[in-house]
Amino acid sequence: MRNLAGAHIGFAVAQEPLISDMRDVKFDFNPFNISAVTAAIGIASLEDEDYFQARIAEIIETLDHIIAELRHMGFEVADSHTMVTSLSLHLCIQSRSLVR
């Protein structure tokens, strides 16, 4: 799956029953069609796999760094294989040195 949030496009690959359900509700949550320019951006993104993989590696490295720094500061941070993570904020409340 790819999502080009800045261009407001994305696509999914799934089994037919799920795609059918998505078609049934698509205008309920995203009534926008894409322009020729946006379609060209989407196609170009599929053609440059090296760039896509490099960005994935960069995002993972950045998130790993953020998690390591938060843990170094004493936060309890959940392991994650996504672009988001969660952490315990009770340490912030207990220690004014972390909250300014």
PDB file of C-alpha atoms in Angstrom:
ATOM      1  CA  MET A   1       0.000   0.000   0.000  1.00  0.00           C
ATOM      2  CA  ARG A   2       1.183   3.520  -0.759  1.00  0.00           C
ATOM      3  CA  ASN A   3      -0.253   6.803   0.334  1.00  0.00           C
ATOM      4  CA  LEU A   4       0.853  10.155  -1.026  1.00  0.00           C
ATOM      5  CA  ALA A   5      -0.820  12.316   1.591  1.00  0.00           C
ATOM      6  CA  GLY A   6       0.439  15.594   0.131  1.00  0.00           C
ATOM      7  CA  ALA A   7      -1.161  14.744  -3.194  1.00  0.00           C
ATOM      8  CA  HIS A   8      -4.292  13.375  -1.506  1.00  0.00           C
ATOM      9  CA  ILE A   9      -4.051  10.038  -3.259  1.00  0.00           C
ATOM     10  CA  GLY A  10      -3.627   6.493  -2.113  1.00  0.00           C
ATOM     11  CA  PHE A  11      -4.474   2.990  -3.215  1.00  0.00           C
ATOM     12  CA  ALA A  12      -5.076  -0.375  -1.685  1.00  0.00           C
ATOM     13  CA  VAL A  13      -4.715  -3.932  -2.915  1.00  0.00           C
ATOM     14  CA  ALA A  14      -7.197  -6.333  -1.369  1.00  0.00           C
ATOM     15  CA  GLN A  15      -9.520  -9.241  -2.050  1.00  0.00           C
ATOM     16  CA  GLU A  16     -12.639  -8.480  -4.109  1.00  0.00           C
ATOM     17  CA  PRO A  17     -15.143  -8.469  -1.196  1.00  0.00           C
ATOM     18  CA  LEU A  18     -13.178  -5.733   0.581  1.00  0.00           C
ATOM     19  CA  ILE A  19     -12.728  -3.702  -2.610  1.00  0.00           C
ATOM     20  CA  SER A  20     -16.461  -4.014  -3.258  1.00  0.00           C
ATOM     21  CA  ASP A  21     -17.215  -2.666   0.226  1.00  0.00           C
ATOM     22  CA  MET A  22     -14.746   0.173  -0.294  1.00  0.00           C
ATOM     23  CA  ARG A  23     -16.450   1.120  -3.563  1.00  0.00           C
ATOM     24  CA  ASP A  24     -19.827   1.138  -1.799  1.00  0.00           C
ATOM     25  CA  VAL A  25     -18.676   3.718   0.748  1.00  0.00           C
ATOM     26  CA  LYS A  26     -16.001   5.663  -1.133  1.00  0.00           C
ATOM     27  CA  PHE A  27     -18.090   8.798  -1.579  1.00  0.00           C
ATOM     28  CA  ASP A  28     -19.004   8.815   2.110  1.00  0.00           C
ATOM     29  CA  PHE A  29     -15.460   9.592   3.228  1.00  0.00           C
ATOM     30  CA  ASN A  30     -13.573  10.827   0.159  1.00  0.00           C
ATOM     31  CA  PRO A  31     -15.680  12.488  -2.520  1.00  0.00           C
ATOM     32  CA  PHE A  32     -12.694  13.789  -4.469  1.00  0.00           C
ATOM     33  CA  ASN A  33     -11.586  12.588  -7.860  1.00  0.00           C
ATOM     34  CA  ILE A  34      -7.940  12.931  -8.831  1.00  0.00           C
ATOM     35  CA  SER A  35      -6.628  15.210 -11.567  1.00  0.00           C
ATOM     36  CA  ALA A  36      -4.304  14.211 -14.403  1.00  0.00           C
ATOM     37  CA  VAL A  37      -1.408  15.819 -12.512  1.00  0.00           C
ATOM     38  CA  THR A  38      -2.199  13.884  -9.337  1.00  0.00           C
ATOM     39  CA  ALA A  39      -2.500  10.652 -11.349  1.00  0.00           C
ATOM     40  CA  ALA A  40       0.918  11.340 -12.913  1.00  0.00           C
ATOM     41  CA  ILE A  41       2.400  11.841  -9.421  1.00  0.00           C
ATOM     42  CA  GLY A  42       0.929   8.523  -8.323  1.00  0.00           C
ATOM     43  CA  ILE A  43       2.274   6.684 -11.351  1.00  0.00           C
ATOM     44  CA  ALA A  44       5.722   8.258 -10.897  1.00  0.00           C
ATOM     45  CA  SER A  45       5.764   7.120  -7.268  1.00  0.00           C
ATOM     46  CA  LEU A  46       5.201   3.537  -8.385  1.00  0.00           C
ATOM     47  CA  GLU A  47       8.000   3.748 -10.936  1.00  0.00           C
ATOM     48  CA  ASP A  48      10.677   4.943  -8.465  1.00  0.00           C
ATOM     49  CA  GLU A  49      10.924   2.040  -6.022  1.00  0.00           C
ATOM     50  CA  ASP A  50      14.465   2.969  -4.940  1.00  0.00           C
ATOM     51  CA  TYR A  51      13.328   6.415  -3.794  1.00  0.00           C
ATOM     52  CA  PHE A  52      10.312   4.907  -2.001  1.00  0.00           C
ATOM     53  CA  GLN A  53      12.467   2.364  -0.151  1.00  0.00           C
ATOM     54  CA  ALA A  54      14.996   5.067   0.798  1.00  0.00           C
ATOM     55  CA  ARG A  55      12.213   7.204   2.311  1.00  0.00           C
ATOM     56  CA  ILE A  56      10.915   4.205   4.270  1.00  0.00           C
ATOM     57  CA  ALA A  57      14.413   3.601   5.670  1.00  0.00           C
ATOM     58  CA  GLU A  58      14.737   7.296   6.556  1.00  0.00           C
ATOM     59  CA  ILE A  59      11.390   7.323   8.378  1.00  0.00           C
ATOM     60  CA  ILE A  60      12.265   4.150  10.320  1.00  0.00           C
ATOM     61  CA  GLU A  61      15.669   5.568  11.281  1.00  0.00           C
ATOM     62  CA  THR A  62      14.105   8.823  12.463  1.00  0.00           C
ATOM     63  CA  LEU A  63      11.439   7.055  14.521  1.00  0.00           C
ATOM     64  CA  ASP A  64      14.050   4.727  16.050  1.00  0.00           C
ATOM     65  CA  HIS A  65      16.118   7.782  17.018  1.00  0.00           C
ATOM     66  CA  ILE A  66      13.109   9.524  18.594  1.00  0.00           C
ATOM     67  CA  ILE A  67      12.192   6.392  20.550  1.00  0.00           C
ATOM     68  CA  ALA A  68      15.787   5.965  21.776  1.00  0.00           C
ATOM     69  CA  GLU A  69      15.952   9.589  22.903  1.00  0.00           C
ATOM     70  CA  LEU A  70      12.613   9.380  24.712  1.00  0.00           C
ATOM     71  CA  ARG A  71      13.753   6.212  26.488  1.00  0.00           C
ATOM     72  CA  HIS A  72      17.035   7.930  27.396  1.00  0.00           C
ATOM     73  CA  MET A  73      14.945  10.703  29.001  1.00  0.00           C
ATOM     74  CA  GLY A  74      13.160   8.089  31.100  1.00  0.00           C
ATOM     75  CA  PHE A  75       9.938   7.642  29.143  1.00  0.00           C
ATOM     76  CA  GLU A  76       8.380   4.223  28.742  1.00  0.00           C
ATOM     77  CA  VAL A  77       7.897   3.931  24.984  1.00  0.00           C
ATOM     78  CA  ALA A  78       6.056   1.031  23.357  1.00  0.00           C
ATOM     79  CA  ASP A  79       7.851  -0.841  20.592  1.00  0.00           C
ATOM     80  CA  SER A  80       6.285  -0.099  17.223  1.00  0.00           C
ATOM     81  CA  HIS A  81       6.485  -1.234  13.613  1.00  0.00           C
ATOM     82  CA  THR A  82       4.397   1.687  12.403  1.00  0.00           C
ATOM     83  CA  MET A  83       4.948   5.404  11.918  1.00  0.00           C
ATOM     84  CA  VAL A  84       3.475   6.077  15.354  1.00  0.00           C
ATOM     85  CA  THR A  85       4.304   4.996  18.853  1.00  0.00           C
ATOM     86  CA  SER A  86       2.915   5.522  22.309  1.00  0.00           C
ATOM     87  CA  LEU A  87       4.600   6.524  25.503  1.00  0.00           C
ATOM     88  CA  SER A  88       3.753   6.862  29.141  1.00  0.00           C
ATOM     89  CA  LEU A  89       3.238  10.478  30.171  1.00  0.00           C
ATOM     90  CA  HIS A  90       3.076   9.838  33.899  1.00  0.00           C
ATOM     91  CA  LEU A  91       6.793  10.637  34.081  1.00  0.00           C
ATOM     92  CA  CYS A  92       6.092  14.138  32.724  1.00  0.00           C
ATOM     93  CA  ILE A  93       3.542  14.756  35.421  1.00  0.00           C
ATOM     94  CA  GLN A  94       5.858  13.482  38.176  1.00  0.00           C
ATOM     95  CA  SER A  95       8.974  15.350  37.025  1.00  0.00           C
ATOM     96  CA  ARG A  96       8.832  19.073  36.343  1.00  0.00           C
ATOM     97  CA  SER A  97      12.338  18.852  34.842  1.00  0.00           C
ATOM     98  CA  LEU A  98      10.849  17.192  31.756  1.00  0.00           C
ATOM     99  CA  VAL A  99       7.982  19.667  31.407  1.00  0.00           C
ATOM    100  CA  ARG A 100       8.733  23.317  30.742  1.00  0.00           C
TER     101      ARG A 100
END
